[in-house]
Amino acid sequence: MADLSIQYLGMKLKNPVIIGSSGLTGSVGEVKHAAASGAGALVLKSIFEEQILHEIDSFITRSERNGGDSFQKGYRSVLQEREYDYEEAYAYLQDHAKEQTLGKYLSFVEESKKSVDIPVIASINCTTAYDWHYFARRIESAGADALELNVFVLPSNTMKTSAENEQVYFDIIDAVRKQIKIPVTLKISYYLSGLANTAIDLSKSGISGLVLFNRPFHPDIDIDKLEVNAKYLLSDPSEYSQVLRWIALLSGRVDCPLVATTGIHHAEAAIKQILAGATAVQVVSALYKEGFGVISGIVEGIGQWMDKMGFATIDDFRGKMNQQNLKNPAEFERVQFMRLYSKIV
Ligand SMILES: Cc1cc2nc3c(=O)[nH]c(=O)nc-3n(C[C@H](O)[C@H](O)[C@H](O)COP(=O)(O)O)c2cc1C
């Protein structure tokens, strides 16, 4: 029988199939359910920067409007008893709101870790350097085995250069890594101008894994209501190929493990990503569509394929089909298929 175990984040995972971050890992009950699926590890639902800022906003509005709750008492004590000025009181409230949101996430991490016997990776979703170093330290203390930073900088600000946008990733990694000892991984989108070059630089920044790629929200327009709405919240199985290209191009060139995410719904797609050089794969949409049984299907499928092909371990075939190992390295870089298109038209 094939051995599917891998080394990732300094730990032994029983297999390379990781449940990615989503609402399916958003509560302790769900985490227990997810772990029972047979996955090698799981990533908790992220704590979002926007979520904290929103909490701070509504917390302060609430406390300014209502008198008498514990919050308001704190507010008043700062204003009256300690004679701070408004700005200091505001900062006090901000810290209080931040603590409340963070506190909930920390107990979630702590309880999740206690409830399952597979590695638990906490997750922060951020777009600026913010206070993440402080959060990261607390998440480490709560017992997370590793921390995934989901950084999504949409380069839509016309006043910012690519270099400025990309610097954000390095600033966040730097701020977080200074504070914690547990492994830190980075999940990025493909919205980076010099993707290969930046990914290689990011892999040298001290991270323990590069997760390719986060899947952006797909905006659409409802032409009857004249409203913008979200479409295609879940991925389609055909989407694995975009990730496959970049895993294959970067494999052997980066200084940290690569993890594939987006469009992995079946064992075949997982096997392809590992052949291209991925250390592990993350799965989310397929679980929403078909349930947690997908995980055992993928794990068993990989094992059966390995037995058929005569591969005893994952290392025996990881990266075998990356760009550096291909007879024709141009295959993964081809973007216009004249030969294929000419067959269609
Ligand atoms: C409903 C839903 C919620 C998600 N929440 C998070 C999240 O909290 N943090 C995060 O890093 N990614 C989140 N993701 C992104 C997934 O982790 C994953 O990267 C993406 O869906 C692509 O993988 P898939 O094709 O297997 O779905 C979410 C995805 C979905 C569909």
PDB file of C-alpha atoms and ligand atoms in Angstrom, residues 20-23 45-46 48 123 125 150 187 214-215 233-235 261-263 282-285 288, ligand 1:
ATOM      1  CA  GLY A  20      -8.937  24.913   3.141  1.00  0.00           C
ATOM      2  CA  SER A  21     -10.218  27.891   5.059  1.00  0.00           C
ATOM      3  CA  SER A  22     -13.957  28.586   4.735  1.00  0.00           C
ATOM      4  CA  GLY A  23     -17.232  28.589   6.640  1.00  0.00           C
ATOM      5  CA  LYS A  45     -11.890  30.095   8.826  1.00  0.00           C
ATOM      6  CA  SER A  46      -9.953  33.339   8.734  1.00  0.00           C
ATOM      7  CA  PHE A  48     -10.728  39.143   8.651  1.00  0.00           C
ATOM      8  CA  SER A 123      -5.786  31.983   9.294  1.00  0.00           C
ATOM      9  CA  ASN A 125      -7.135  37.540   6.085  1.00  0.00           C
ATOM     10  CA  ASN A 150      -4.292  35.229   3.354  1.00  0.00           C
ATOM     11  CA  LYS A 187      -1.816  32.480   0.492  1.00  0.00           C
ATOM     12  CA  ASN A 214      -6.756  32.429  -3.418  1.00  0.00           C
ATOM     13  CA  ARG A 215      -9.863  32.655  -5.539  1.00  0.00           C
ATOM     14  CA  LEU A 233     -18.905  31.717  -5.288  1.00  0.00           C
ATOM     15  CA  LEU A 234     -17.740  28.122  -5.651  1.00  0.00           C
ATOM     16  CA  SER A 235     -15.051  26.997  -8.067  1.00  0.00           C
ATOM     17  CA  THR A 261      -5.762  25.584  -4.015  1.00  0.00           C
ATOM     18  CA  THR A 262      -8.679  26.325  -6.382  1.00  0.00           C
ATOM     19  CA  GLY A 263     -10.550  23.863  -8.507  1.00  0.00           C
ATOM     20  CA  GLN A 282      -6.352  22.454  -0.291  1.00  0.00           C
ATOM     21  CA  VAL A 283     -10.001  21.691  -0.987  1.00  0.00           C
ATOM     22  CA  VAL A 284     -13.081  23.851  -0.294  1.00  0.00           C
ATOM     23  CA  SER A 285     -15.694  24.218  -3.072  1.00  0.00           C
ATOM     24  CA  TYR A 288     -19.675  22.643  -0.292  1.00  0.00           C
TER      25      TYR A 288
HETATM   26  C1  LIG B   1     -17.757  30.137   1.199  1.00  0.00           C
HETATM   27  C2  LIG B   1     -16.261  30.302   1.188  1.00  0.00           C
HETATM   28  C3  LIG B   1     -15.634  30.900   2.292  1.00  0.00           C
HETATM   29  C4  LIG B   1     -14.247  31.093   2.263  1.00  0.00           C
HETATM   30  N1  LIG B   1     -13.633  31.673   3.356  1.00  0.00           N
HETATM   31  C5  LIG B   1     -12.289  31.823   3.357  1.00  0.00           C
HETATM   32  C6  LIG B   1     -11.621  32.361   4.488  1.00  0.00           C
HETATM   33  O1  LIG B   1     -12.215  32.676   5.526  1.00  0.00           O
HETATM   34  N2  LIG B   1     -10.267  32.500   4.410  1.00  0.00           N
HETATM   35  C7  LIG B   1      -9.550  32.139   3.309  1.00  0.00           C
HETATM   36  O2  LIG B   1      -8.318  32.250   3.319  1.00  0.00           O
HETATM   37  N3  LIG B   1     -10.158  31.611   2.233  1.00  0.00           N
HETATM   38  C8  LIG B   1     -11.490  31.449   2.233  1.00  0.00           C
HETATM   39  N4  LIG B   1     -12.102  30.897   1.136  1.00  0.00           N
HETATM   40  C9  LIG B   1     -11.273  30.534  -0.031  1.00  0.00           C
HETATM   41  C10 LIG B   1     -10.916  29.041   0.013  1.00  0.00           C
HETATM   42  O3  LIG B   1     -10.099  28.735   1.125  1.00  0.00           O
HETATM   43  C11 LIG B   1     -10.184  28.581  -1.256  1.00  0.00           C
HETATM   44  O4  LIG B   1      -8.915  29.214  -1.350  1.00  0.00           O
HETATM   45  C12 LIG B   1     -10.949  28.902  -2.534  1.00  0.00           C
HETATM   46  O5  LIG B   1     -12.338  28.654  -2.379  1.00  0.00           O
HETATM   47  C13 LIG B   1     -10.434  28.069  -3.702  1.00  0.00           C
HETATM   48  O6  LIG B   1     -10.469  26.693  -3.435  1.00  0.00           O
HETATM   49  P1  LIG B   1     -11.672  25.753  -3.971  1.00  0.00           P
HETATM   50  O7  LIG B   1     -11.661  25.800  -5.445  1.00  0.00           O
HETATM   51  O8  LIG B   1     -11.370  24.390  -3.431  1.00  0.00           O
HETATM   52  O9  LIG B   1     -12.920  26.325  -3.420  1.00  0.00           O
HETATM   53  C14 LIG B   1     -13.484  30.689   1.132  1.00  0.00           C
HETATM   54  C15 LIG B   1     -14.135  30.079   0.057  1.00  0.00           C
HETATM   55  C16 LIG B   1     -15.488  29.889   0.068  1.00  0.00           C
HETATM   56  C17 LIG B   1     -16.148  29.218  -1.112  1.00  0.00           C
END
